[in-house]
Coordinates of C-alpha atoms and ligand atoms in Angstrom, one line a residue:
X1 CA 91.3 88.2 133.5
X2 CA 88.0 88.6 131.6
X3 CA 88.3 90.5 128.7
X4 CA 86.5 93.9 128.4
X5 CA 84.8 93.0 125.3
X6 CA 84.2 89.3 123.9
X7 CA 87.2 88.6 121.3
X8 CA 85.9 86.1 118.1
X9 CA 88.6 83.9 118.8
X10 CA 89.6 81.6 115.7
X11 CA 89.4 77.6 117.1
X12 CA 92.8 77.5 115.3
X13 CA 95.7 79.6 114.4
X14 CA 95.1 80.4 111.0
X15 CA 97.6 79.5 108.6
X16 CA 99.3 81.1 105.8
X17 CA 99.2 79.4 102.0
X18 CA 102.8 80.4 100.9
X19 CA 102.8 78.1 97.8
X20 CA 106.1 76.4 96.2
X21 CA 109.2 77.2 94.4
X22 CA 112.1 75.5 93.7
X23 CA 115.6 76.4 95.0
X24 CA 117.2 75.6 91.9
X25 CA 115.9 78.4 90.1
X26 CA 118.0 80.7 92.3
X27 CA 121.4 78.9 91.6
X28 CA 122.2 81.5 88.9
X29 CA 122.0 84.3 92.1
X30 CA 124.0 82.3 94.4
X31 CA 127.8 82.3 95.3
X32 CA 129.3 79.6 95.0
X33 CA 129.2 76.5 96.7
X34 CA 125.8 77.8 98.4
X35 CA 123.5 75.5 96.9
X36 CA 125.4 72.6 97.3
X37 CA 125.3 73.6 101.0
X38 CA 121.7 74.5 101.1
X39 CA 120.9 70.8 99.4
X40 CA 122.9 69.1 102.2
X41 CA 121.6 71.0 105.4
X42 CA 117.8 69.9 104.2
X43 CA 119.0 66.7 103.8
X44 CA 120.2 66.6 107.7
X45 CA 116.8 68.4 108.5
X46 CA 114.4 66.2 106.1
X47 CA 110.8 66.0 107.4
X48 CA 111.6 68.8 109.7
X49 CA 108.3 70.0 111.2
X50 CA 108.8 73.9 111.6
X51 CA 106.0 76.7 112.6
X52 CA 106.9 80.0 112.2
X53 CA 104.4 82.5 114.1
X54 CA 104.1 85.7 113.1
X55 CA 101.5 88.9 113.2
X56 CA 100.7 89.8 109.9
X57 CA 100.4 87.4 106.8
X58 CA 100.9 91.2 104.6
X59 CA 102.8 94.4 104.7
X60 CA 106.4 95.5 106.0
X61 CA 109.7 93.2 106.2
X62 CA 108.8 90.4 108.1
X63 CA 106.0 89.3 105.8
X64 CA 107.7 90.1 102.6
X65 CA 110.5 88.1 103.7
X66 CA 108.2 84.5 105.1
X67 CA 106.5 84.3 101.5
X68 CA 110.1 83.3 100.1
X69 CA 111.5 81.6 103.0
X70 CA 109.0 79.5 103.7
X71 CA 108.6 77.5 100.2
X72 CA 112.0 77.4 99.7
X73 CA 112.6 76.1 103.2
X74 CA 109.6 73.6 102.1
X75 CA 111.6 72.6 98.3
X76 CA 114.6 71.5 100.7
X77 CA 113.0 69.1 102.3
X78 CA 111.8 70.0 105.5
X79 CA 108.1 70.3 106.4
X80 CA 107.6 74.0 107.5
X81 CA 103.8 76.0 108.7
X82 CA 103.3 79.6 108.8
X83 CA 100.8 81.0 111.3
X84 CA 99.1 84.4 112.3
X85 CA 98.7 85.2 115.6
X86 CA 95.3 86.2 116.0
X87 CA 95.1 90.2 117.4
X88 CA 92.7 93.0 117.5
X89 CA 92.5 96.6 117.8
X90 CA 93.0 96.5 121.4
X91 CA 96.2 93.9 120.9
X92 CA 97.9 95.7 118.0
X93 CA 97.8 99.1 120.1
X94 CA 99.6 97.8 122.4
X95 CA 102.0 95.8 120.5
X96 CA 102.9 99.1 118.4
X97 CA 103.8 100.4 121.7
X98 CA 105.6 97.7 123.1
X99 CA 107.4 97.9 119.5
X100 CA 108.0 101.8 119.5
X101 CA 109.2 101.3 123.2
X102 CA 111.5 98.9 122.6
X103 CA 113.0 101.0 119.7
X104 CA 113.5 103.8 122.3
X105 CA 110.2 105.2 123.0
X106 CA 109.8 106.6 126.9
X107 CA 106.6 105.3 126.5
X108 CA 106.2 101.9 127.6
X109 CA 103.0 100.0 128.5
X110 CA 100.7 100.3 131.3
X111 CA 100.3 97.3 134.0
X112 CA 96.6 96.7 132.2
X113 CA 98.0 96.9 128.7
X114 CA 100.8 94.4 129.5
X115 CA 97.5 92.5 130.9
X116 CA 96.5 92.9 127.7
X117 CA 99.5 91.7 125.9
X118 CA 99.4 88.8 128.1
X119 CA 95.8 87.7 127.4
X120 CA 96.4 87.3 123.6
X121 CA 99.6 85.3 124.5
X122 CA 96.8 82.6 126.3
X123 CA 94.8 83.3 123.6
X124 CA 97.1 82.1 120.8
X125 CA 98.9 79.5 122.8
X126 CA 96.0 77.6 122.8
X127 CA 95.4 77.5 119.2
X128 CA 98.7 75.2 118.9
X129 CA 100.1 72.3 119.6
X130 CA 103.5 73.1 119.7
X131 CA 104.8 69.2 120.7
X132 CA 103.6 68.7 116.8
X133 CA 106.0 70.6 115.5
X134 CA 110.0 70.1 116.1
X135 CA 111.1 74.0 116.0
X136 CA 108.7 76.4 116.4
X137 CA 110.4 79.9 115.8
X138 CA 108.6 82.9 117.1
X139 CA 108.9 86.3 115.1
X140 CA 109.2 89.6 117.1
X141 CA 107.6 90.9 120.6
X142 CA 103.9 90.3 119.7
X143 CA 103.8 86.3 120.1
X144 CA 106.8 86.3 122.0
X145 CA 105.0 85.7 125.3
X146 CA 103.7 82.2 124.2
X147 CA 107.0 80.1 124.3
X148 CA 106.6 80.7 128.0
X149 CA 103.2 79.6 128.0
X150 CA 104.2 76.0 126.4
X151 CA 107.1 75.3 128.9
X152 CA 106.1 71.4 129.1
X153 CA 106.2 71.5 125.6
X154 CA 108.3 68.5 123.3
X155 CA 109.5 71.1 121.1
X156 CA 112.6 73.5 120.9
X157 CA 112.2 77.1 120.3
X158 CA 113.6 80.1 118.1
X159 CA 113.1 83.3 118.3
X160 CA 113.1 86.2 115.5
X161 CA 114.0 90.0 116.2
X162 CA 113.0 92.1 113.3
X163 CA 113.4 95.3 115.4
X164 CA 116.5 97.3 116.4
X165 CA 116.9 96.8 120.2
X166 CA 120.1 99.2 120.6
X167 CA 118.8 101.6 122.8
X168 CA 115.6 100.2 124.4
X169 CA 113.0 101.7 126.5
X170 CA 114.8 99.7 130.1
X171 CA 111.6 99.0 131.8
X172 CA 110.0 97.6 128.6
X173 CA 112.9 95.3 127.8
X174 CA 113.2 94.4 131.2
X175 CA 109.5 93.2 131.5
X176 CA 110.3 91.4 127.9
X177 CA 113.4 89.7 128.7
X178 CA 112.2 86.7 131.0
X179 CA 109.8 85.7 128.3
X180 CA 112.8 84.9 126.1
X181 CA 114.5 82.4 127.9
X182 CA 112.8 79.8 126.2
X183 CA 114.4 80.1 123.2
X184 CA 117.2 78.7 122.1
X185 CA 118.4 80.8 119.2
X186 CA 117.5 84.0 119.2
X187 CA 117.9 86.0 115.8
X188 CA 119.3 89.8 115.7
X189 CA 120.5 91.7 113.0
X190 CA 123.4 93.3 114.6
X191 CA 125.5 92.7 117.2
X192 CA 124.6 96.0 118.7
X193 CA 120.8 94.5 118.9
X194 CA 121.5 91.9 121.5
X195 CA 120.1 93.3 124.4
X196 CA 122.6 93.1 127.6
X197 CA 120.5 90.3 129.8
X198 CA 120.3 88.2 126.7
X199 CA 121.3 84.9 127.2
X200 CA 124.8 85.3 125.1
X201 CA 124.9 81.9 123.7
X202 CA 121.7 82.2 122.7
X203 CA 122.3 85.0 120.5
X204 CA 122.8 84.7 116.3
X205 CA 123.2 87.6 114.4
X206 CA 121.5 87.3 111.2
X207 CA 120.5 89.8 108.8
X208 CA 117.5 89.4 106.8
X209 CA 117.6 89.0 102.8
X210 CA 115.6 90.0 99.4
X211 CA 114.4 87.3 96.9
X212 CA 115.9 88.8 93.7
X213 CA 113.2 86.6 92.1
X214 CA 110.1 87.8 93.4
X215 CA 107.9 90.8 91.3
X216 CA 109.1 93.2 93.3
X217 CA 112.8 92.4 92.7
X218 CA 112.7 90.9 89.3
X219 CA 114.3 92.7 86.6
X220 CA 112.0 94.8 85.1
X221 CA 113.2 97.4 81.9
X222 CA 113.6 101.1 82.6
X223 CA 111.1 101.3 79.8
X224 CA 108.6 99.0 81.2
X225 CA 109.1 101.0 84.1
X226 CA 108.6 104.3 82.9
X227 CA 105.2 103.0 81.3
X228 CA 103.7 102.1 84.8
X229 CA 104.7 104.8 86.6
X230 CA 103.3 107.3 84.1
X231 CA 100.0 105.7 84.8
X232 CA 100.1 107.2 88.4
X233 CA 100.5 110.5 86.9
X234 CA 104.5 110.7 87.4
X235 CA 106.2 111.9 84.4
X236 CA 109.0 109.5 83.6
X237 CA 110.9 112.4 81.0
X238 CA 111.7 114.5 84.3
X239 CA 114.1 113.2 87.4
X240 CA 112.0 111.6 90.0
X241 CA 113.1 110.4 93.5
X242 CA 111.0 108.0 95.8
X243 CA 111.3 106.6 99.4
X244 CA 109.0 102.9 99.9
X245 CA 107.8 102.8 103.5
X246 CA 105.1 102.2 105.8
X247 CA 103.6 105.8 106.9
X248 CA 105.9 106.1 110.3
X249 CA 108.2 108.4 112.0
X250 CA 111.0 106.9 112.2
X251 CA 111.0 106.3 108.3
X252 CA 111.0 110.2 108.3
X253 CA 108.6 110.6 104.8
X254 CA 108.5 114.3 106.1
X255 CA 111.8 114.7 106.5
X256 CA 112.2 112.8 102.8
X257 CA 109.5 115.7 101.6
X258 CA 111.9 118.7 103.2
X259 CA 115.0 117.2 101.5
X260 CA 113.3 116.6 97.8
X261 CA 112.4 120.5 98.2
X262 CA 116.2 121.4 99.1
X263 CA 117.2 119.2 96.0
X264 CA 114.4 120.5 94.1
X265 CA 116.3 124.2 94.1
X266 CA 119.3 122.5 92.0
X267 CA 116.8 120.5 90.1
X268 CA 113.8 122.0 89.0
X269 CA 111.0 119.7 87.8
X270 CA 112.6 116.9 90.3
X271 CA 109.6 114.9 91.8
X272 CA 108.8 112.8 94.4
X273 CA 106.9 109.6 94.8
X274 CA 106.2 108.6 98.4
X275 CA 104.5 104.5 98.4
X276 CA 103.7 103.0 101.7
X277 CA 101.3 100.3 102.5
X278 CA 99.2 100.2 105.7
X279 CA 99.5 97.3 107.3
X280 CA 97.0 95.4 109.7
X281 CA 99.1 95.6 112.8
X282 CA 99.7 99.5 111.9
X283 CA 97.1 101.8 113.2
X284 CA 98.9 104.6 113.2
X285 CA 99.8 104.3 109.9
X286 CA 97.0 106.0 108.1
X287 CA 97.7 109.4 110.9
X288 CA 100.9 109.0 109.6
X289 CA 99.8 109.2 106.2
X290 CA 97.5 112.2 106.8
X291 CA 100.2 114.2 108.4
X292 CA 102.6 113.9 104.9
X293 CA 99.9 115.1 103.0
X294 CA 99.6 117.6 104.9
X295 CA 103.2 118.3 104.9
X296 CA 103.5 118.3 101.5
X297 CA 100.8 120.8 101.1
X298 CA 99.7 121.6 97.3
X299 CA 102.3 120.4 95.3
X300 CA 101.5 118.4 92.0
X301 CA 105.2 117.2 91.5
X302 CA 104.9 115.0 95.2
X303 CA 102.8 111.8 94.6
X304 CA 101.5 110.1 97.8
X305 CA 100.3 106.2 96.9
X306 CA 99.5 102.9 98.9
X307 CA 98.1 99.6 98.1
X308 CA 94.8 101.6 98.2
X309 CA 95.5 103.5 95.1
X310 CA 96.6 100.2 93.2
X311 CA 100.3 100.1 94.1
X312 CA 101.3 96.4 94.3
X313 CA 104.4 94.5 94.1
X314 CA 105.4 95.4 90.5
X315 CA 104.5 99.2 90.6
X316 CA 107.1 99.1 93.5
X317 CA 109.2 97.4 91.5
X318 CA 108.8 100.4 88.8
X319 CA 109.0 103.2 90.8
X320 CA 112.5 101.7 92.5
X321 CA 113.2 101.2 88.8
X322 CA 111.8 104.5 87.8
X323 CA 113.8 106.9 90.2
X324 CA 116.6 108.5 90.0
X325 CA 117.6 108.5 93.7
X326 CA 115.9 105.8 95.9
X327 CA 115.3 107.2 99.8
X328 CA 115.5 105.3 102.9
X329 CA 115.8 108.3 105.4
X330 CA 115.1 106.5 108.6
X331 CA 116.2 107.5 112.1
X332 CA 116.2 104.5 113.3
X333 CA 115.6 101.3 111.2
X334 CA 115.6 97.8 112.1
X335 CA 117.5 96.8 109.0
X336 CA 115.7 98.7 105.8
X337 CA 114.7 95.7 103.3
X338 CA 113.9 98.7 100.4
X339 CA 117.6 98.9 101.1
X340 CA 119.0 96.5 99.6
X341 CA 115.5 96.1 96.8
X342 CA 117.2 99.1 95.6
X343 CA 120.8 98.6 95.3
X344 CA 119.6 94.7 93.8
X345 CA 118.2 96.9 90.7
X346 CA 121.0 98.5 90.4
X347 CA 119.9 102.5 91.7
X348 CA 121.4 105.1 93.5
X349 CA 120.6 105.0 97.6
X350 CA 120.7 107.9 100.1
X351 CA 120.1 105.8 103.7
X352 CA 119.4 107.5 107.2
X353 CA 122.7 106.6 109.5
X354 CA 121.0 104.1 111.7
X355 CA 120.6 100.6 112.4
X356 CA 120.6 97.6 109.5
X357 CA 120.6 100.7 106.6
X358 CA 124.5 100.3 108.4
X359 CA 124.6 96.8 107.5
X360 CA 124.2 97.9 103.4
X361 CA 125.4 101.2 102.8
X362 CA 129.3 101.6 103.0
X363 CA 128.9 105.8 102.8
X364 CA 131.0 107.2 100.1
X365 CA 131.2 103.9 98.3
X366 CA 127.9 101.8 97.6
X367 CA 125.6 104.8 98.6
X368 CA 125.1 107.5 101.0
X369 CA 124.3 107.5 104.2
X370 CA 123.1 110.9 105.9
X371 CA 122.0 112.4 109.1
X372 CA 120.1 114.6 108.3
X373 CA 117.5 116.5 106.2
X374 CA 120.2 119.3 104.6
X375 CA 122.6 116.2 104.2
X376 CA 120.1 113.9 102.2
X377 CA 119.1 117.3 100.2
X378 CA 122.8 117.6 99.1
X379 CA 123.1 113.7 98.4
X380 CA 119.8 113.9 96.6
X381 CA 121.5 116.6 94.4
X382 CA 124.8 115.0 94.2
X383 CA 124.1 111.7 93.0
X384 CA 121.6 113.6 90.4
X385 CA 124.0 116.2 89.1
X386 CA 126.6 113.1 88.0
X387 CA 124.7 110.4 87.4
X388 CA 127.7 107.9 86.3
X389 CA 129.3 108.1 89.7
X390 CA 126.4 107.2 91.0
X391 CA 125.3 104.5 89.4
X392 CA 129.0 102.9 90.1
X393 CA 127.9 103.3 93.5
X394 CA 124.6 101.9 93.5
X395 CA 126.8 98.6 91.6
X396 CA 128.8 98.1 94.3
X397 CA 125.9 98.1 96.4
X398 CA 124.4 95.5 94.2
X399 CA 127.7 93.0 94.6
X400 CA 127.2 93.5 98.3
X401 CA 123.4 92.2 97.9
X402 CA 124.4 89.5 95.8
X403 CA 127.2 88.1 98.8
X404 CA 125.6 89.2 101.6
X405 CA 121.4 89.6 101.2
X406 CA 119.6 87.3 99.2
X407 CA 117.3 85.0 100.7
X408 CA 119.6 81.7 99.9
X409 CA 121.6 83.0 102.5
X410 CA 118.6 83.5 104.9
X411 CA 117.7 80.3 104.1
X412 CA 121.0 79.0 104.9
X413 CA 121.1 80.4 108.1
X414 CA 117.6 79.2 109.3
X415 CA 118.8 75.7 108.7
X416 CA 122.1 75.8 110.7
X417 CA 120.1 77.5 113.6
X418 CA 117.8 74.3 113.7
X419 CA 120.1 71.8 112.9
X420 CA 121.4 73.3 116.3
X421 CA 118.5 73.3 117.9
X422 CA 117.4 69.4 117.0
X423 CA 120.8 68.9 117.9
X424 CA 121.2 66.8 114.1
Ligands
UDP1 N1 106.6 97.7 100.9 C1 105.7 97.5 99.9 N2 104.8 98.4 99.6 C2 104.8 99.6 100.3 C3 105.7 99.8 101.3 C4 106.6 98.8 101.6 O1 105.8 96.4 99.2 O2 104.0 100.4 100.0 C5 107.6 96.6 101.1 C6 109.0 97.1 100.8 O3 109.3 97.0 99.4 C7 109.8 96.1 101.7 C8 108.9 95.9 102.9 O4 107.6 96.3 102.5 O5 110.0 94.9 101.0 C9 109.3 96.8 104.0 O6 110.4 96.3 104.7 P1 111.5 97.2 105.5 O7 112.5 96.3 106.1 O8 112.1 98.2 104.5 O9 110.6 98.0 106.6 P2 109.6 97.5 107.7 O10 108.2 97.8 107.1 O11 109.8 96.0 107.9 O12 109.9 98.4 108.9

């Protein structure tokens, strides 16, 4: 098909400079017997030639999370590449539809934006060589298509799912599903996101993970906190509550606005701090962003920021620091990385009753976990009105990070699936 407008296409996939770092600083995090493991497993895999594809090198989970895993995965031993799919406008429309579809939506894509979707997947399968690599694990729908592409291909192939595919849009999955048979592994969450149709052996359920040594998770003072949030005009002597998310629906920042104002009635002065970056395969982030505003009207206690206004890794850090309550009110969430980024520094966390938020809220006991608005208004006020119950909470939740969702364990995981895949 000839495109309707010529595409600058790169003459190679572009590729992302994650730097180094050393496992060994993390042994302090780890449970036991983990590094010893994680030493052994590169050992089996040394020289390893991995490419990870992806769609964005910035912004939202899968991103966050491929800046840790890859360097690590590089410290053990084995020889891994990260590369961006290249997309415009026209491609990232339709992937954010394919993505809300596949999450649910009764939308699903036309037969000319599938075309569409199909014509990147040439596009980028060209600009690899996927017999130079020994695993080349594909991250969510957008590239998915290419594996298919490279059937000849000396290679094996993984596939990541950073999306909850519980309740899927059935035409959309079921014009998905024969482009996953390539791969071998195929990476979920949950159990409940292996679609039926999936190859079953194929299937791993893995969650994702936090680095707890990043700047967004490192541990940072509640003074040094309250000195960078002021700087954004939040007054760190009064109670403040904040939700971290990209500007979408299903991470409900409007219904987050109505249940700050129901808590606000018990807690006068309480104020709200929404942060969300936009990211480059989000264009309907910055609508998104327009409608909270508007939603939240003329308030001056509700503070609306993104990367634009300056707020980078450690002014997340500060304002999860910072708050009193940390939100994650999703109605449906994939897993809900600011999750666990929470519970690591040790804060109070009111979670929507969906998806991977499942995986690290036990309600009642590490946090709450509410469906909806008038529910989060009265956790909001609950977990503010005795402040020592909830921070025994929010510890609990911690120890359940430390076992279950730091990036060691990722790592982990990501070498048993291609030690299964080579076979070694
Ligand atoms: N994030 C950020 N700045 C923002 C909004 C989000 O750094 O303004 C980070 C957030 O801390 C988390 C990731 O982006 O690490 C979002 O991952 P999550 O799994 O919560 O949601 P996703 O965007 O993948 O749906």
């Amino acid at each position: 098909m000839t495109p309707k407008h010529p595409i600058p296409i790169p003459s190679e996939l572009p590729r992302v400079d994650f730097g180094t770092r050393p496992l060994a600083e993390y042994r302090t995090t780890l449970v036991p017997g983990m590094y010893e493991e994680l030493v052994e497993l590169g050992r089996a895999l040394a020289g390893a030639r991995v490419l990870h594809l992806s769609a964005t090198a910035y912004g939202g989970g899968v991103a966050e999370i491929m800046h840790t895993l890859m360097p690590l995965m590089h410290d053990v031993g084995l020889r891994p590449e990260w590369g961006i799919i290249h997309g415009t406008d026209e491609f990232f429309d339709v992937t954010k539809l394919l993505h809300n579809s596949l999450q649910g939506d009764e939308r699903t894509p036309t037969d000319e934006q599938w075309a569409t979707w199909h014509r990147y997947q040439e596009l980028n399968a060209g600009l690899f060589e996927p017999s130079d690599y020994d695993v080349v694990f594909v991250h969510d729908p957008q590239p998915a298509g290419i594996a298919r592409l490279h059937s000849g291909a000396d290679t094996t192939w993984g596939w990541r799912c950073h999306i909850d595919l519980s309740t899927p849009n059935p035409r959309t999955l079921a014009a998905l599903l024969p482009e996953l048979e390539p791969y071998g592994v195929g990476f979920f969450h949950r159990q409940e996101y292996v679609p039926a149709g999936y190859a079953s052996g194929a299937a791993w359920v893995v969650p994702p993970a936090i680095d707890p040594l990043n700047v967004k998770n490192m541990a940072l003072s509640r003074h040094d906190a309250a000195y960078i949030v002021r700087h954004f005009g939040v007054d760190p002597e009064r109670p403040m509550i904040a939700q971290v998310s990209r500007f979408d629906p299903w991470k409900d920042p409007l219904g987050v606005v109505d249940a700050w104002r129901i808590a606000r009635a018990d807690h006068p002065g309480l104020q709200l701090v929404l942060v969300g970056s936009l990211a480059a395969d989000d264009p309907e982030g910055q609508q998104y962003l327009d409608a909270t505003i508007a939603h939240i009207g003329d308030d001056a206690d509700a503070f609306v920021l993104t990367n634009l206004d300056g707020v980078g890794e450690v002014e997340v850090n500060a304002f999860q620091v910072a708050a009193g309550v940390v939100l994650q009110k999703s109605t449906r969430e994939g897993f809900g990385l600011t999750v666990s980024e929470a519970l690591w520094k040790g804060r109070p966390v009111i979670g929507g009753n969906v998806g991977g938020i499942r995986s690290q809220i036990t309600d009642g006991v590490s946090g709450w976990l509410v469906d909806s608005v008038e529910q989060a208004g009265a956790a909001i006020s609950a977990a503010l009105a005795d402040p020592a119950a909830a921070a025994a909470m929010a510890m609990a939740g911690k120890e359940q990070v430390r076992e279950r969702f730091l990036t060691p364990r990722y790592l982990r995981d990501h070498l048993l699936a291609y030690r299964h895949l080579l076979g070694a």
